[in-house]
mmCIF file of C-alpha atoms in Angstrom:
data_model
loop_
_atom_site.group_PDB
_atom_site.id
_atom_site.type_symbol
_atom_site.label_atom_id
_atom_site.label_comp_id
_atom_site.label_asym_id
_atom_site.label_seq_id
_atom_site.Cartn_x
_atom_site.Cartn_y
_atom_site.Cartn_z
ATOM 1 C CA ASP A 1 -5.527 -16.618 11.077
ATOM 2 C CA ALA A 2 -2.220 -16.338 9.209
ATOM 3 C CA GLY A 3 -1.528 -12.966 7.701
ATOM 4 C CA VAL A 4 0.491 -12.157 4.599
ATOM 5 C CA THR A 5 4.014 -13.536 4.795
ATOM 6 C CA GLN A 6 7.069 -12.571 2.762
ATOM 7 C CA SER A 7 10.586 -13.898 2.439
ATOM 8 C CA PRO A 8 13.348 -13.078 2.801
ATOM 9 C CA THR A 9 13.223 -10.161 5.245
ATOM 10 C CA HIS A 10 16.392 -8.546 3.964
ATOM 11 C CA LEU A 11 18.491 -9.082 0.879
ATOM 12 C CA ILE A 12 21.733 -7.580 -0.406
ATOM 13 C CA LYS A 13 22.647 -7.932 -4.080
ATOM 14 C CA THR A 14 25.086 -6.313 -6.486
ATOM 15 C CA ARG A 15 24.270 -4.511 -9.713
ATOM 16 C CA GLY A 16 23.419 -6.811 -12.596
ATOM 17 C CA GLN A 17 22.322 -9.696 -10.411
ATOM 18 C CA GLN A 18 18.858 -11.227 -10.313
ATOM 19 C CA VAL A 19 16.591 -11.583 -7.277
ATOM 20 C CA THR A 20 13.441 -13.540 -6.395
ATOM 21 C CA LEU A 21 11.102 -12.452 -3.616
ATOM 22 C CA ARG A 22 8.293 -14.611 -2.266
ATOM 23 C CA CYS A 23 4.861 -13.963 -0.823
ATOM 24 C CA SER A 24 2.069 -16.064 0.680
ATOM 25 C CA PRO A 25 -1.321 -14.365 0.855
ATOM 26 C CA LYS A 26 -3.604 -14.092 3.852
ATOM 27 C CA SER A 27 -5.806 -17.130 4.402
ATOM 28 C CA GLY A 28 -8.881 -16.942 2.157
ATOM 29 C CA HIS A 29 -7.298 -14.453 -0.254
ATOM 30 C CA ASP A 30 -6.587 -15.329 -3.876
ATOM 31 C CA THR A 31 -5.166 -12.110 -5.328
ATOM 32 C CA VAL A 32 -1.639 -10.819 -4.838
ATOM 33 C CA SER A 33 -0.323 -7.354 -5.664
ATOM 34 C CA TRP A 34 3.294 -6.219 -5.502
ATOM 35 C CA TYR A 35 4.517 -2.731 -4.638
ATOM 36 C CA GLN A 36 7.878 -0.978 -4.488
ATOM 37 C CA GLN A 37 8.419 1.624 -1.780
ATOM 38 C CA ALA A 38 11.470 3.840 -2.011
ATOM 39 C CA LEU A 39 12.614 5.725 1.068
ATOM 40 C CA GLY A 40 10.319 8.661 1.842
ATOM 41 C CA GLN A 41 7.804 7.714 -0.858
ATOM 42 C CA GLY A 42 4.464 5.973 -0.949
ATOM 43 C CA PRO A 43 4.267 2.430 -2.354
ATOM 44 C CA GLN A 44 4.232 2.203 -6.159
ATOM 45 C CA PHE A 45 2.140 -0.511 -7.839
ATOM 46 C CA ILE A 46 4.190 -3.048 -9.807
ATOM 47 C CA PHE A 47 1.597 -5.654 -10.820
ATOM 48 C CA GLN A 48 -1.272 -7.823 -9.632
ATOM 49 C CA TYR A 49 -1.787 -11.573 -10.015
ATOM 50 C CA TYR A 50 -5.085 -13.403 -10.020
ATOM 51 C CA GLU A 51 -5.808 -16.928 -11.243
ATOM 52 C CA GLU A 52 -2.083 -17.357 -11.955
ATOM 53 C CA GLU A 53 -2.084 -14.536 -14.496
ATOM 54 C CA GLU A 54 -0.821 -10.968 -14.428
ATOM 55 C CA ARG A 55 -3.992 -8.936 -14.308
ATOM 56 C CA GLN A 56 -2.571 -5.427 -14.429
ATOM 57 C CA ARG A 57 0.843 -3.789 -14.420
ATOM 58 C CA GLY A 58 2.062 -0.434 -13.225
ATOM 59 C CA ASN A 59 4.785 1.657 -14.821
ATOM 60 C CA PHE A 60 7.666 -0.778 -14.308
ATOM 61 C CA PRO A 61 10.037 -2.208 -16.942
ATOM 62 C CA ASP A 62 10.034 -5.809 -18.115
ATOM 63 C CA ARG A 63 12.962 -6.512 -15.793
ATOM 64 C CA PHE A 64 10.236 -6.929 -13.205
ATOM 65 C CA SER A 65 8.300 -10.144 -13.664
ATOM 66 C CA GLY A 66 6.179 -12.354 -11.495
ATOM 67 C CA HIS A 67 4.373 -15.575 -11.057
ATOM 68 C CA GLN A 68 1.454 -16.911 -9.088
ATOM 69 C CA PHE A 69 1.164 -20.539 -8.085
ATOM 70 C CA PRO A 70 -1.965 -22.702 -7.745
ATOM 71 C CA ASN A 71 -1.882 -22.201 -3.951
ATOM 72 C CA TYR A 72 -2.094 -18.405 -4.590
ATOM 73 C CA SER A 73 1.445 -17.707 -3.389
ATOM 74 C CA SER A 74 3.500 -15.458 -5.625
ATOM 75 C CA GLU A 75 7.027 -14.566 -6.630
ATOM 76 C CA LEU A 76 8.498 -11.282 -7.824
ATOM 77 C CA ASN A 77 11.616 -11.533 -9.983
ATOM 78 C CA VAL A 78 13.872 -8.611 -10.824
ATOM 79 C CA ASN A 79 16.617 -9.056 -13.430
ATOM 80 C CA ALA A 80 19.687 -6.930 -14.133
ATOM 81 C CA LEU A 81 19.448 -5.117 -10.817
ATOM 82 C CA LEU A 82 20.152 -1.382 -10.731
ATOM 83 C CA LEU A 83 21.110 0.755 -7.752
ATOM 84 C CA GLY A 84 17.693 2.405 -8.051
ATOM 85 C CA ASP A 85 15.974 -0.907 -7.374
ATOM 86 C CA SER A 86 16.962 -0.604 -3.715
ATOM 87 C CA ALA A 87 13.663 -0.339 -1.864
ATOM 88 C CA LEU A 88 11.148 -2.047 0.375
ATOM 89 C CA TYR A 89 9.157 -4.539 -1.689
ATOM 90 C CA LEU A 90 5.667 -5.098 -0.397
ATOM 91 C CA CYS A 91 3.217 -7.842 -1.156
ATOM 92 C CA ALA A 92 -0.482 -7.260 -0.547
ATOM 93 C CA SER A 93 -3.290 -9.791 -0.711
ATOM 94 C CA SER A 94 -7.000 -9.382 -1.296
ATOM 95 C CA VAL A 95 -10.031 -11.433 -2.295
ATOM 96 C CA THR A 96 -11.229 -11.946 -5.859
ATOM 97 C CA PRO A 97 -11.249 -8.639 -7.745
ATOM 98 C CA GLY A 98 -14.560 -7.101 -8.674
ATOM 99 C CA GLN A 99 -16.545 -8.512 -5.799
ATOM 100 C CA ASN A 100 -16.762 -5.187 -4.008
ATOM 101 C CA THR A 101 -14.049 -6.204 -1.624
ATOM 102 C CA ASP A 102 -10.783 -4.693 -2.752
ATOM 103 C CA THR A 103 -9.145 -4.059 0.596
ATOM 104 C CA GLN A 104 -5.487 -5.011 0.407
ATOM 105 C CA TYR A 105 -3.509 -6.271 3.389
ATOM 106 C CA PHE A 106 0.245 -5.921 3.349
ATOM 107 C CA GLY A 107 2.955 -8.326 4.362
ATOM 108 C CA PRO A 108 6.027 -7.250 6.352
ATOM 109 C CA GLY A 109 8.024 -6.530 3.202
ATOM 110 C CA THR A 110 11.449 -7.440 1.871
ATOM 111 C CA ARG A 111 14.172 -4.821 2.152
ATOM 112 C CA LEU A 112 16.368 -5.068 -0.977
ATOM 113 C CA THR A 113 19.708 -3.298 -1.076
ATOM 114 C CA VAL A 114 21.602 -3.178 -4.371
ATOM 115 C CA LEU A 115 25.312 -2.326 -4.109
ATOM 116 C CA GLN B 1 -1.943 9.868 -14.612
ATOM 117 C CA LYS B 2 -3.622 9.050 -11.338
ATOM 118 C CA GLU B 3 -2.271 11.019 -8.401
ATOM 119 C CA VAL B 4 -2.935 11.186 -4.669
ATOM 120 C CA GLU B 5 -1.600 14.257 -2.897
ATOM 121 C CA GLN B 6 -0.812 14.554 0.793
ATOM 122 C CA ASN B 7 1.008 17.139 2.858
ATOM 123 C CA SER B 8 4.238 15.415 3.892
ATOM 124 C CA GLY B 9 4.379 17.220 7.254
ATOM 125 C CA PRO B 10 5.576 16.720 9.843
ATOM 126 C CA LEU B 11 2.262 17.433 11.525
ATOM 127 C CA SER B 12 2.759 17.938 15.246
ATOM 128 C CA VAL B 13 -0.250 17.497 17.569
ATOM 129 C CA PRO B 14 -0.375 17.538 21.381
ATOM 130 C CA GLU B 15 -1.384 14.347 23.147
ATOM 131 C CA GLY B 16 -5.156 14.156 23.638
ATOM 132 C CA ALA B 17 -5.933 16.541 20.784
ATOM 133 C CA ILE B 18 -7.532 15.763 17.413
ATOM 134 C CA ALA B 19 -5.174 15.055 14.515
ATOM 135 C CA SER B 20 -6.544 15.905 11.066
ATOM 136 C CA LEU B 21 -4.970 14.354 7.978
ATOM 137 C CA ASN B 22 -6.026 15.214 4.452
ATOM 138 C CA CYS B 23 -5.535 14.023 0.903
ATOM 139 C CA THR B 24 -6.835 14.824 -2.555
ATOM 140 C CA TYR B 25 -7.007 12.559 -5.588
ATOM 141 C CA SER B 26 -6.981 13.278 -9.308
ATOM 142 C CA ASP B 27 -8.910 10.356 -10.815
ATOM 143 C CA ARG B 28 -12.671 10.882 -10.679
ATOM 144 C CA GLY B 29 -13.064 7.163 -11.449
ATOM 145 C CA SER B 30 -11.663 6.246 -8.039
ATOM 146 C CA GLN B 31 -14.292 4.520 -5.948
ATOM 147 C CA SER B 32 -12.494 3.098 -2.921
ATOM 148 C CA PHE B 33 -10.278 4.913 -0.481
ATOM 149 C CA PHE B 34 -8.007 3.651 2.257
ATOM 150 C CA TRP B 35 -5.929 4.974 5.114
ATOM 151 C CA TYR B 36 -2.853 3.036 6.147
ATOM 152 C CA ARG B 37 -0.520 3.674 9.065
ATOM 153 C CA GLN B 38 3.171 2.940 8.620
ATOM 154 C CA TYR B 39 5.696 2.954 11.429
ATOM 155 C CA SER B 40 9.312 3.582 10.485
ATOM 156 C CA GLY B 41 10.852 0.484 8.928
ATOM 157 C CA LYS B 42 7.556 -1.425 8.936
ATOM 158 C CA SER B 43 4.908 -2.202 6.335
ATOM 159 C CA PRO B 44 1.600 -0.327 5.928
ATOM 160 C CA GLU B 45 -1.189 -1.376 8.284
ATOM 161 C CA LEU B 46 -4.805 -0.796 7.255
ATOM 162 C CA ILE B 47 -6.708 1.638 9.472
ATOM 163 C CA MET B 48 -9.902 2.272 7.531
ATOM 164 C CA SER B 49 -11.584 1.991 4.171
ATOM 165 C CA ILE B 50 -14.324 4.294 2.872
ATOM 166 C CA TYR B 51 -16.456 3.958 -0.235
ATOM 167 C CA SER B 52 -19.371 6.400 0.139
ATOM 168 C CA ASN B 53 -19.595 10.137 0.642
ATOM 169 C CA GLY B 54 -19.787 11.193 4.272
ATOM 170 C CA ASP B 55 -18.224 10.014 7.494
ATOM 171 C CA LYS B 56 -17.234 6.574 8.694
ATOM 172 C CA GLU B 57 -16.225 6.078 12.315
ATOM 173 C CA ASP B 58 -14.201 3.279 13.885
ATOM 174 C CA GLY B 59 -13.145 3.828 17.467
ATOM 175 C CA ARG B 60 -10.950 6.926 17.680
ATOM 176 C CA PHE B 61 -10.729 7.168 13.890
ATOM 177 C CA THR B 62 -13.132 8.908 11.500
ATOM 178 C CA ALA B 63 -12.678 8.870 7.741
ATOM 179 C CA GLN B 64 -14.446 11.462 5.605
ATOM 180 C CA LEU B 65 -15.011 11.323 1.856
ATOM 181 C CA ASN B 66 -16.205 14.045 -0.513
ATOM 182 C CA LYS B 67 -16.194 12.747 -4.079
ATOM 183 C CA ALA B 68 -17.358 16.054 -5.555
ATOM 184 C CA SER B 69 -14.277 17.765 -4.117
ATOM 185 C CA GLN B 70 -12.091 14.655 -4.601
ATOM 186 C CA TYR B 71 -11.075 14.912 -0.977
ATOM 187 C CA VAL B 72 -10.481 12.337 1.744
ATOM 188 C CA SER B 73 -9.594 12.987 5.361
ATOM 189 C CA LEU B 74 -8.803 11.069 8.528
ATOM 190 C CA LEU B 75 -9.465 12.385 12.017
ATOM 191 C CA ILE B 76 -7.791 10.819 15.033
ATOM 192 C CA ARG B 77 -9.424 11.739 18.336
ATOM 193 C CA ASP B 78 -7.661 11.635 21.699
ATOM 194 C CA SER B 79 -4.278 11.313 19.964
ATOM 195 C CA GLN B 80 -1.755 9.081 21.693
ATOM 196 C CA PRO B 81 2.052 8.986 21.334
ATOM 197 C CA SER B 82 1.613 5.535 19.755
ATOM 198 C CA ASP B 83 -0.259 7.248 16.894
ATOM 199 C CA SER B 84 3.024 8.845 15.808
ATOM 200 C CA ALA B 85 3.668 7.364 12.360
ATOM 201 C CA THR B 86 3.356 8.090 8.652
ATOM 202 C CA TYR B 87 -0.222 7.953 7.382
ATOM 203 C CA LEU B 88 -0.715 6.875 3.782
ATOM 204 C CA CYS B 89 -3.829 7.721 1.789
ATOM 205 C CA ALA B 90 -4.643 5.377 -1.111
ATOM 206 C CA ALA B 91 -7.258 5.255 -3.866
ATOM 207 C CA ALA B 92 -8.482 2.375 -6.007
ATOM 208 C CA ASP B 93 -10.543 2.369 -9.185
ATOM 209 C CA SER B 94 -13.928 0.794 -9.591
ATOM 210 C CA GLY B 95 -12.430 -2.421 -10.943
ATOM 211 C CA GLY B 96 -11.813 -3.980 -7.594
ATOM 212 C CA GLY B 97 -8.407 -2.435 -7.291
ATOM 213 C CA ALA B 98 -7.096 -4.278 -10.326
ATOM 214 C CA ASP B 99 -5.060 -1.251 -11.331
ATOM 215 C CA GLY B 100 -3.479 -1.359 -7.934
ATOM 216 C CA LEU B 101 -3.736 1.177 -5.189
ATOM 217 C CA THR B 102 -2.445 4.671 -5.911
ATOM 218 C CA PHE B 103 -0.736 6.026 -2.801
ATOM 219 C CA GLY B 104 0.193 9.481 -1.650
ATOM 220 C CA LYS B 105 3.655 10.055 -0.223
ATOM 221 C CA GLY B 106 2.249 10.032 3.289
ATOM 222 C CA THR B 107 1.936 12.516 6.131
ATOM 223 C CA HIS B 108 4.349 12.201 9.033
ATOM 224 C CA LEU B 109 2.374 12.657 12.249
ATOM 225 C CA ILE B 110 4.066 13.403 15.582
ATOM 226 C CA ILE B 111 2.039 13.264 18.809
ATOM 227 C CA GLN B 112 3.763 15.318 21.475
ATOM 228 C CA PRO B 113 3.399 13.957 25.057
#
C-alpha cells in the first residue's frame, strides 16, 4: 500500500524565484492538504484540495497557490520567494471530507531553502 | 483564532516509566484530535486519533480527551529510548478537517536509558 509521496526531497532557491512542489496521496485517498513547518514550530495549514478545487485556505498570501489533478495528485506553487518561505513543506492526504474520517497522513516533506 | 497549546519541554522521562504529554485547545467547535510523533528532520507520523470524551488505548499509548476542559493528553507506558521525539497535538473542526488541522508547537520528549 503506497503511502503519501512528495517530490523533490530538497530544494534550494533564491529570493524572487518561483517553486513547484508535488504530492501524490495515499492509495484510496482523494483529499490533499498542504502545510508549512518552520523550524521549531508546528505545521501551519496552507490549503486543502478536494475534487480539483481549493476547499479551504489558511492564513497564507496569494503567492501560495495550488492545483489538484484528476488522479488526486497535487502541486503547491510559491511565487516571489522570500527568505521566510524557507521551511519543511508537508503534504497530507485523507479520504473525502465530511464522512467522519478526517485522519490525515503525511508525506516525507520537501525541505525548501531560500537564499 | 484557533489555538492548540503544548508545553515545548524538553520533558525528560526515565526508560520504563510513563510519559505524560498534554495539550489544550481554544476552539470549542473542535471535534477530532490527533497525536503525531515527529523525529528530527522527518515528517509527522500519526500515533492516535480520538473523537469522544474518555480514554482510548492502543498498545503502549493512551489518549485522553476532556471536551469540557478542552484538554487532550497522551500517555506512553513503558517508555523506550525510541520514543524520544517531538509529539504534536492537533485539532480539527467538525467539517471533516476542511479547515485543516491546527497544531501545537510540539513537546520534545527525551527518554533517558
